[in-house]
Structures are given as structure tokens and as C-alpha cells.
Short mmCIF file of N, CA and C in Angstrom, two decimals:
data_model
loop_
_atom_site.label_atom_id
_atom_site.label_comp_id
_atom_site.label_asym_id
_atom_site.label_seq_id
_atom_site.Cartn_x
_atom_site.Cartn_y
_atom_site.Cartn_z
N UNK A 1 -14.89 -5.01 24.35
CA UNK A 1 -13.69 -4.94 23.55
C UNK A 1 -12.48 -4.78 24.46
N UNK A 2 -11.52 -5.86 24.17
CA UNK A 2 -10.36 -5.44 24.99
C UNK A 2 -9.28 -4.33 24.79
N UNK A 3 -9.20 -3.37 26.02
CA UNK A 3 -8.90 -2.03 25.42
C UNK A 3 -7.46 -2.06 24.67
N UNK A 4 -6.52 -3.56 24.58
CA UNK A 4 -5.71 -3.08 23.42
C UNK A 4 -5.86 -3.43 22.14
N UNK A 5 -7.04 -3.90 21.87
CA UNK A 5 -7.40 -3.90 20.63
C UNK A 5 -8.03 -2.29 20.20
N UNK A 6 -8.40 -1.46 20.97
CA UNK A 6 -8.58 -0.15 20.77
C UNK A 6 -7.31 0.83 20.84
N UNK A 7 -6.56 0.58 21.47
CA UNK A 7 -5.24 0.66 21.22
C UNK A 7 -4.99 0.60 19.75
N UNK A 8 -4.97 -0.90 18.86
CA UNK A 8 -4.38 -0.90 18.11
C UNK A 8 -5.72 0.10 16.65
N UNK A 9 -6.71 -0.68 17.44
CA UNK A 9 -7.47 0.61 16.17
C UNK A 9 -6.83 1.93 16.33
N UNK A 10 -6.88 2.79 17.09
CA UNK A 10 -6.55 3.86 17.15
C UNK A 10 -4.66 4.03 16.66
N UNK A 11 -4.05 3.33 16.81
CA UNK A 11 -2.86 3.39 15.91
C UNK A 11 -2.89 3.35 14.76
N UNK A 12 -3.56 2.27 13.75
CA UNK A 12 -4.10 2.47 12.50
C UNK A 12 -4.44 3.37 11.94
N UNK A 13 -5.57 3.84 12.78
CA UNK A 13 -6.67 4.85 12.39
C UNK A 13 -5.73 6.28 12.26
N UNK A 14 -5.15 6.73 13.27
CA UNK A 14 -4.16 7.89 12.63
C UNK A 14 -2.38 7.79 12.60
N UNK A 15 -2.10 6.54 12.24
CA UNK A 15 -0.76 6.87 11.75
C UNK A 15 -0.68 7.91 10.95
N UNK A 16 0.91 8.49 10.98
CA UNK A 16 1.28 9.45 9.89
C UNK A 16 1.63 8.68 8.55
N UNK A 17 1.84 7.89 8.55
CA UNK A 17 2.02 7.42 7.19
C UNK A 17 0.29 6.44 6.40
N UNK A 18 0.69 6.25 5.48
CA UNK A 18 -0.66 5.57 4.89
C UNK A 18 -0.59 3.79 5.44
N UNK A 19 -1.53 3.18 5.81
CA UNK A 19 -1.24 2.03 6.34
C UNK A 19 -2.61 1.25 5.62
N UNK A 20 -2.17 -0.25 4.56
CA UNK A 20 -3.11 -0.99 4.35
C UNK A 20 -2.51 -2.33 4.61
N UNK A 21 -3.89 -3.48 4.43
CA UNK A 21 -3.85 -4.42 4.64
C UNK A 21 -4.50 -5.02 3.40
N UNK A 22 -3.79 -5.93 2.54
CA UNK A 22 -4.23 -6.50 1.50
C UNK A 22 -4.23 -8.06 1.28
N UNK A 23 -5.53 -8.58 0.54
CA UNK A 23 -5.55 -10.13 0.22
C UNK A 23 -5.51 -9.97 -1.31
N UNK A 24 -4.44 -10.59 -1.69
CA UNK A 24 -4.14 -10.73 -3.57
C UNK A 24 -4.16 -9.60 -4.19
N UNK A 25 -3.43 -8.48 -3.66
CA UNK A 25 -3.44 -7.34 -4.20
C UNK A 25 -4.68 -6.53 -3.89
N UNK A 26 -5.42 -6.88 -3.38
CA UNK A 26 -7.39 -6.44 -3.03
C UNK A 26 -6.84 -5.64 -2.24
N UNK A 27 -7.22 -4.29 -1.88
CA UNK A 27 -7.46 -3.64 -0.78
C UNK A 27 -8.50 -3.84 0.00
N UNK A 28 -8.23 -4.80 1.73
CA UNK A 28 -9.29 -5.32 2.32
C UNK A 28 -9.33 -4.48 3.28
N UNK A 29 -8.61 -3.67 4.12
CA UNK A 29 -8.41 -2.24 4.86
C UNK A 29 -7.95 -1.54 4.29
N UNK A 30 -7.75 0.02 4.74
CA UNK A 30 -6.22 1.40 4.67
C UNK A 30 -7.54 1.75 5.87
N UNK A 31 -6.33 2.88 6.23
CA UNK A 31 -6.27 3.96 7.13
C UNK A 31 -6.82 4.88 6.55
N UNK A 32 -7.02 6.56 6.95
CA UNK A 32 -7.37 7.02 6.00
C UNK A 32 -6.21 8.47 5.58
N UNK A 33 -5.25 7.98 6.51
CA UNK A 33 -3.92 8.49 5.53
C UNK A 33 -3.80 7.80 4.42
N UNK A 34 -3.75 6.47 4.14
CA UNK A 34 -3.66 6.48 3.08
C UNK A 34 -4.94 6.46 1.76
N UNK A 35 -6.02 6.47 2.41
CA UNK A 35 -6.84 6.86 1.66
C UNK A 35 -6.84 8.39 0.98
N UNK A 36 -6.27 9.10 2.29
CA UNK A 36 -6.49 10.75 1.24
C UNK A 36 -4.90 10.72 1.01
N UNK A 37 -3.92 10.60 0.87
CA UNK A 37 -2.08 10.02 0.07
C UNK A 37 -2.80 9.67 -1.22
N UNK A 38 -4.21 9.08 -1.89
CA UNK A 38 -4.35 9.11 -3.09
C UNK A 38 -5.47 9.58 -3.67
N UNK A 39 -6.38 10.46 -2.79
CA UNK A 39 -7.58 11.25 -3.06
C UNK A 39 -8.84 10.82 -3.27
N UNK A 40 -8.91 9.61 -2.54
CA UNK A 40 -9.63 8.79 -1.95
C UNK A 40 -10.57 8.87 -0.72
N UNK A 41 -11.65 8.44 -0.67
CA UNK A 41 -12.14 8.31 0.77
C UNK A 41 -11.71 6.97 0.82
N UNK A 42 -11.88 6.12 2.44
CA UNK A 42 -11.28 4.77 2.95
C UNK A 42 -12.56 3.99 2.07
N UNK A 43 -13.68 4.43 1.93
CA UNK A 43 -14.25 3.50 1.36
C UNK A 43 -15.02 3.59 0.24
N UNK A 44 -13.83 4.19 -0.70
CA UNK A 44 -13.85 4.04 -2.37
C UNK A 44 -12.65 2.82 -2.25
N UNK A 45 -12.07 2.61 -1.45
CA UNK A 45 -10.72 1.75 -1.79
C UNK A 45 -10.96 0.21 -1.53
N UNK A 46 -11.21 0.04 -0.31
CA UNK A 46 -11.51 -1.30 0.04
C UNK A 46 -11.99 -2.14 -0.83
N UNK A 47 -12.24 -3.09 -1.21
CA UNK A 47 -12.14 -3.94 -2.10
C UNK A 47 -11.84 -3.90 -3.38
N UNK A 48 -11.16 -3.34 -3.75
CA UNK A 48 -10.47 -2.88 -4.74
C UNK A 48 -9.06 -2.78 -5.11
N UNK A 49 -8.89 -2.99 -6.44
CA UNK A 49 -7.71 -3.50 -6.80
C UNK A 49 -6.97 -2.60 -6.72
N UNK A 50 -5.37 -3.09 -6.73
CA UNK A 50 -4.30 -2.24 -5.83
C UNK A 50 -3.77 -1.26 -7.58
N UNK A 51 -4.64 -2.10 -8.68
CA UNK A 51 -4.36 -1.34 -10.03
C UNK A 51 -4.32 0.37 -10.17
N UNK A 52 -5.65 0.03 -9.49
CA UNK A 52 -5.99 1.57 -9.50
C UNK A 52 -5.34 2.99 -9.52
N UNK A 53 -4.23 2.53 -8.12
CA UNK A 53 -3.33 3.34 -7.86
C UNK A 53 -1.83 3.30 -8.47
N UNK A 54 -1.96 2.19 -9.87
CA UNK A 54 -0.52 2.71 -10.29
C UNK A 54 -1.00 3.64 -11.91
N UNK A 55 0.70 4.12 -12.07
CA UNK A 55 -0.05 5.20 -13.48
C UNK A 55 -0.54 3.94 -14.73
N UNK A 56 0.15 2.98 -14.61
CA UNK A 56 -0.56 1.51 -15.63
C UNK A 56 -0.27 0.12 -15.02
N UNK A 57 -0.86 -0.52 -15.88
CA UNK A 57 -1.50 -1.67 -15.71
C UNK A 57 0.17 -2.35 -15.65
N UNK A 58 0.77 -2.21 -17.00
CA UNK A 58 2.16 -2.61 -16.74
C UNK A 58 3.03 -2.20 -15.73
N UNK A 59 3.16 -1.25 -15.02
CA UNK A 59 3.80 -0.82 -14.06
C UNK A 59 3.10 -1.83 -12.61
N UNK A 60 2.00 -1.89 -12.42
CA UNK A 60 0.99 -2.86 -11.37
C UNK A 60 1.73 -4.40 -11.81
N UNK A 61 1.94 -4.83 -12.54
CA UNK A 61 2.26 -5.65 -12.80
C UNK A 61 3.95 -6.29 -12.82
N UNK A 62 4.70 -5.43 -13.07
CA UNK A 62 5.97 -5.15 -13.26
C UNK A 62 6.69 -5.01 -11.78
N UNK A 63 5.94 -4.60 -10.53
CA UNK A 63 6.34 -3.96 -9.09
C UNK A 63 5.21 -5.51 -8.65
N UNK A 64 4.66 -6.28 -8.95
CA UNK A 64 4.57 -7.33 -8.48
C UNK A 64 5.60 -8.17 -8.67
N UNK A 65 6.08 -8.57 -10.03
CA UNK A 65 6.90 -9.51 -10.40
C UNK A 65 8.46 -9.25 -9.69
N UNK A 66 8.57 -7.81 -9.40
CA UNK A 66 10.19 -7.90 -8.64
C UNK A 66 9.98 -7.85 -7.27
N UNK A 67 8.76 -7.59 -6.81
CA UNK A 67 8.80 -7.82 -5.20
C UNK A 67 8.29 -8.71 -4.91
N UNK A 68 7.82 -10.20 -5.42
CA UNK A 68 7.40 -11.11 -5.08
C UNK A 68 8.40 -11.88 -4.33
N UNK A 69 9.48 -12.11 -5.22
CA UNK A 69 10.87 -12.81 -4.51
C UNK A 69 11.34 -12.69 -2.92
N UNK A 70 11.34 -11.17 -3.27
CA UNK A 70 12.26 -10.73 -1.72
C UNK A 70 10.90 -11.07 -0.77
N UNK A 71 10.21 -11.26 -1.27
CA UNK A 71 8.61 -11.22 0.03
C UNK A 71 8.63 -13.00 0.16
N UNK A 72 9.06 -13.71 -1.07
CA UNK A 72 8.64 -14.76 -0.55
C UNK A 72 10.19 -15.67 0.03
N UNK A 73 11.42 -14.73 -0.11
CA UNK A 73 12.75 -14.94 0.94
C UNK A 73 12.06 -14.88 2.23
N UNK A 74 12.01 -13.62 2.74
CA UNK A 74 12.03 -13.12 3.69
C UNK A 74 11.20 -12.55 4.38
N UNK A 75 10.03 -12.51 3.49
CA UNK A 75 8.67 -11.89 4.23
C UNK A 75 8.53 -10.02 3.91
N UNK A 76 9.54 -9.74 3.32
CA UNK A 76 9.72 -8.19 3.69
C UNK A 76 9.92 -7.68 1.85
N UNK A 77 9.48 -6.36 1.94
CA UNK A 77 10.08 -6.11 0.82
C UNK A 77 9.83 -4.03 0.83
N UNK A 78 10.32 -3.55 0.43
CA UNK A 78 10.24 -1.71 0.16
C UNK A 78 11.03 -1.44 -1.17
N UNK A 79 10.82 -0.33 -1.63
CA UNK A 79 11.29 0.69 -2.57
C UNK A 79 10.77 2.10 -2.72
N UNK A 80 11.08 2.70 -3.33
CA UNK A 80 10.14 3.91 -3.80
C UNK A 80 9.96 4.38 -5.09
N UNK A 81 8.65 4.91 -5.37
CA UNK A 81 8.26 4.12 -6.67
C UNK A 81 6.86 5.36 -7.22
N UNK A 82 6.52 5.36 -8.45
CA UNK A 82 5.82 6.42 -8.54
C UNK A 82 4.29 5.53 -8.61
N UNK A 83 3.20 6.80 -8.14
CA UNK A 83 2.28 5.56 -8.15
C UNK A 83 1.20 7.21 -8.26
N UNK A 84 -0.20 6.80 -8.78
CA UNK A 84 -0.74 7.55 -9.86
C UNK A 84 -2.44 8.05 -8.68
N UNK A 85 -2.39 9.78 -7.84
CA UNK A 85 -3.65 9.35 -7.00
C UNK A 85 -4.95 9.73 -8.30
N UNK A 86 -6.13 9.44 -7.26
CA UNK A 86 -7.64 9.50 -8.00
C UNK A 86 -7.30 10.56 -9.23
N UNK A 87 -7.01 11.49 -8.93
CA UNK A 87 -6.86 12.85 -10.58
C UNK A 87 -6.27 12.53 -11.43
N UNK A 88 -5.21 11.35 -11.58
CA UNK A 88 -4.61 10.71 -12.33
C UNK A 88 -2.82 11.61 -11.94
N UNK A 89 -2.82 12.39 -11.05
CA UNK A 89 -1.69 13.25 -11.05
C UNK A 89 -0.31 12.06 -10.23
N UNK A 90 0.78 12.01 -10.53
CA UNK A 90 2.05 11.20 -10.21
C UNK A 90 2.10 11.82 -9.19
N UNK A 91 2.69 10.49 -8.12
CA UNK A 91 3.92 11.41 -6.95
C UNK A 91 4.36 10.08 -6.58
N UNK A 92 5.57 10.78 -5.86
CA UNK A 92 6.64 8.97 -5.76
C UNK A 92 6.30 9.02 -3.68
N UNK A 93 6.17 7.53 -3.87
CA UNK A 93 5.90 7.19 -2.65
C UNK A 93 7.39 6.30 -1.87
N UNK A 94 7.04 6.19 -0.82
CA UNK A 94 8.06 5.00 -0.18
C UNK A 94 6.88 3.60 0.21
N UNK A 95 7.42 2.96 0.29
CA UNK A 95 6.43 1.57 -0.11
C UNK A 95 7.39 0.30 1.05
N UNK A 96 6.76 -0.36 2.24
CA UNK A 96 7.16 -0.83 2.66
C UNK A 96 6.25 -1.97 2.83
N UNK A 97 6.49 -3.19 2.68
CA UNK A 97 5.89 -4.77 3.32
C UNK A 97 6.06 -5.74 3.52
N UNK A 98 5.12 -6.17 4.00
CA UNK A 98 5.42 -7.57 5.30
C UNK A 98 4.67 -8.74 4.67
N UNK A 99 4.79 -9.74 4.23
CA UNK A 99 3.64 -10.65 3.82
C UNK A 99 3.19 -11.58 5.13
N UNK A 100 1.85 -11.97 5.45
CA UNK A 100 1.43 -11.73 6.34
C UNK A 100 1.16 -13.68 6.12
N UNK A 101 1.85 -14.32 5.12
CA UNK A 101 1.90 -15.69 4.96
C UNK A 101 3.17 -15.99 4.76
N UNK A 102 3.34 -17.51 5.12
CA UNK A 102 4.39 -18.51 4.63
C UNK A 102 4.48 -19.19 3.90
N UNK A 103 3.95 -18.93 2.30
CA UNK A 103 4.25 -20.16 1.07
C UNK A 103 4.14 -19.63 -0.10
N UNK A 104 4.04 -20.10 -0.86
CA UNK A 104 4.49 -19.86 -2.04
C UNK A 104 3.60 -18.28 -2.84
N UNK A 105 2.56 -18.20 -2.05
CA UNK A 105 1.99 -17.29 -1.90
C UNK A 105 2.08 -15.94 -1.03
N UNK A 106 3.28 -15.35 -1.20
CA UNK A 106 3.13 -14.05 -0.38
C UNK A 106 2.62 -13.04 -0.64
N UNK A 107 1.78 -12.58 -1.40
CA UNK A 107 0.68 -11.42 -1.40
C UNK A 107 -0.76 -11.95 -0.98
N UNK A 108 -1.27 -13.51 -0.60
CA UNK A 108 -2.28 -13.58 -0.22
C UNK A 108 -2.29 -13.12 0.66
N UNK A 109 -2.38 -12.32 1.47
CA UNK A 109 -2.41 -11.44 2.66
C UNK A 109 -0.90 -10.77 3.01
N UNK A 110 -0.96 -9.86 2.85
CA UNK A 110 0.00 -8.65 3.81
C UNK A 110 -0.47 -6.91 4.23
N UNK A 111 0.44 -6.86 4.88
CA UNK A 111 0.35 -5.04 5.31
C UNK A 111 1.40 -4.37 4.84
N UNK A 112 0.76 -3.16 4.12
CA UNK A 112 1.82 -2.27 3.59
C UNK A 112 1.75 -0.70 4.33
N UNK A 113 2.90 -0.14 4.20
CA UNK A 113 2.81 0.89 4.83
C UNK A 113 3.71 1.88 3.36
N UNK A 114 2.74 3.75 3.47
CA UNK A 114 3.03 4.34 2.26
C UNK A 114 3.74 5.50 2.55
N UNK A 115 4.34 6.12 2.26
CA UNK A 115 4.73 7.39 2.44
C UNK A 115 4.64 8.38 1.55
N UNK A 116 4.28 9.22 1.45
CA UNK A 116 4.26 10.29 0.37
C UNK A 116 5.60 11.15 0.27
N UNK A 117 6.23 11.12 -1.10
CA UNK A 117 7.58 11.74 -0.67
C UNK A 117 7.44 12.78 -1.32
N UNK A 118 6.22 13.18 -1.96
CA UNK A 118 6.12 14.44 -2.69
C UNK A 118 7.44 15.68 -2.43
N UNK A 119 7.21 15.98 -0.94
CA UNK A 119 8.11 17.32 -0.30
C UNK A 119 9.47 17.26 -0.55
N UNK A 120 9.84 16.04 -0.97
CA UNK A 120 11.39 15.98 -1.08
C UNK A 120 11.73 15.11 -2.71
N UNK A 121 10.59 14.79 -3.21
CA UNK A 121 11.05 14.21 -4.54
C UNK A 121 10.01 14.73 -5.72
N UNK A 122 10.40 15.31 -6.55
CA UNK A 122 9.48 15.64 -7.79
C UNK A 122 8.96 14.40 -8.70
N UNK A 123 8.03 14.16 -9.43
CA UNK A 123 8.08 13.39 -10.87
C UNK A 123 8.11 14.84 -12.05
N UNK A 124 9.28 14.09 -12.50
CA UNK A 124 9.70 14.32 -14.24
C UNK A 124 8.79 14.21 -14.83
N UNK A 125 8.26 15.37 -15.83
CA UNK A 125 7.76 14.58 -17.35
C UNK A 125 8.14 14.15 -18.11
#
């Protein structure tokens, strides 16, 4: 193995923030910051839909349709946004990504990176 490919595992592997890699919304990697950011082990998540982790189906759906655009401008897209871990309990995250293609398709592959903003932002009931 060439040692900067261990390099880059080991950057993955403990960033401080949550770090995945997704094909069509599938979770095909995370880290396992962001596996425990939603009370998860890394491999309850992997292949699995990115549904899971919002509080509904309409909201999963709704944060596709407005970040598709800016991803398929520019490749890039962030916000922060509430998103629902394993107990079903809310907390608002920061949400950053890259689409990892060029066409008309920008969620067939990208990397997202998560932040937990719990410490500085509440959810409302």
C-alpha cells in the first residue's frame, strides 16, 4: 500500500467532523464521526439510504430538490439543516458537498462532510 493512501485513510478515519461518501443518495462510506453524529455504528449505515437520517421522508426529499441545482452549477453545495439521529431525537447539522460527477447527474456520486451544531444551536418544538 502506498503510504499516502494510508495517509488519506487515516484522515478519513478520524476527522473531527462526520465525513461520507455517497452513490444516489446510498451511503457507500462515513467515517465513524459521522456514524456516532447519528447513533450509529459505520456499519449500520453503509448501504443505506441517506432517508434514514432525516426527521421525514418529505424533508429527504425537499433538501434534494433545492440542492440539486447549486451541485449541478457548480459542483458544491452547504446549509444547515435539522436532520433526525437513530433515537429519532433532532439536532441541526452543517452540511457541506462536492459532487464527485459532471452531468446531469450530481448526486451519482459525491462526498459530504457533517457537523454537529448541537453546542451552539437548539431544535424548537
Amino acid at each position: 500500500m502506498n503510504p499516502k493512501d494510508d495517509l488519506h485513510l487515516l484522515a478519513f478515519e478520524h476527522a473531527p467532523v462526520g465525513l461520507v461518501v455517497t452513490e444516489s443518495r446510498v451511503i457507500r462510506a462515513c467515517n465513524p464521526r459521522f456514524a456516532e453524529m447519528f447513533g450509529y455504528g459505520v456499519e449500520e449505515l453503509v448501504d443505506r439510504s441517506f432517508a434514514i437520517l432525516y426527521p421525514s421522508f418529505e424533508e429527504f426529499v425537499r433538501i434534494r430538490d433545492v440542492g440539486v441545482e447549486p451541485l449541478k452549477k457548480n459542483n458544491r453545495y452547504s446549509d444547515e439543516r435539522i436532520m433526525a439521529r437513530k433515537d429519532g431525537t433532532l439536532f441541526w447539522c452543517r452540511v457541506r458537498g462536492h459532487s464527485l460527477t459532471r452531468d446531469d447527474d450530481p448526486l451519482r456520486r459525491a462526498v459530504w462532510s457533517f457537523a454537529d451544531l448541537s453546542e451552539t444551536r437548539q431544535v424548537l418544538d
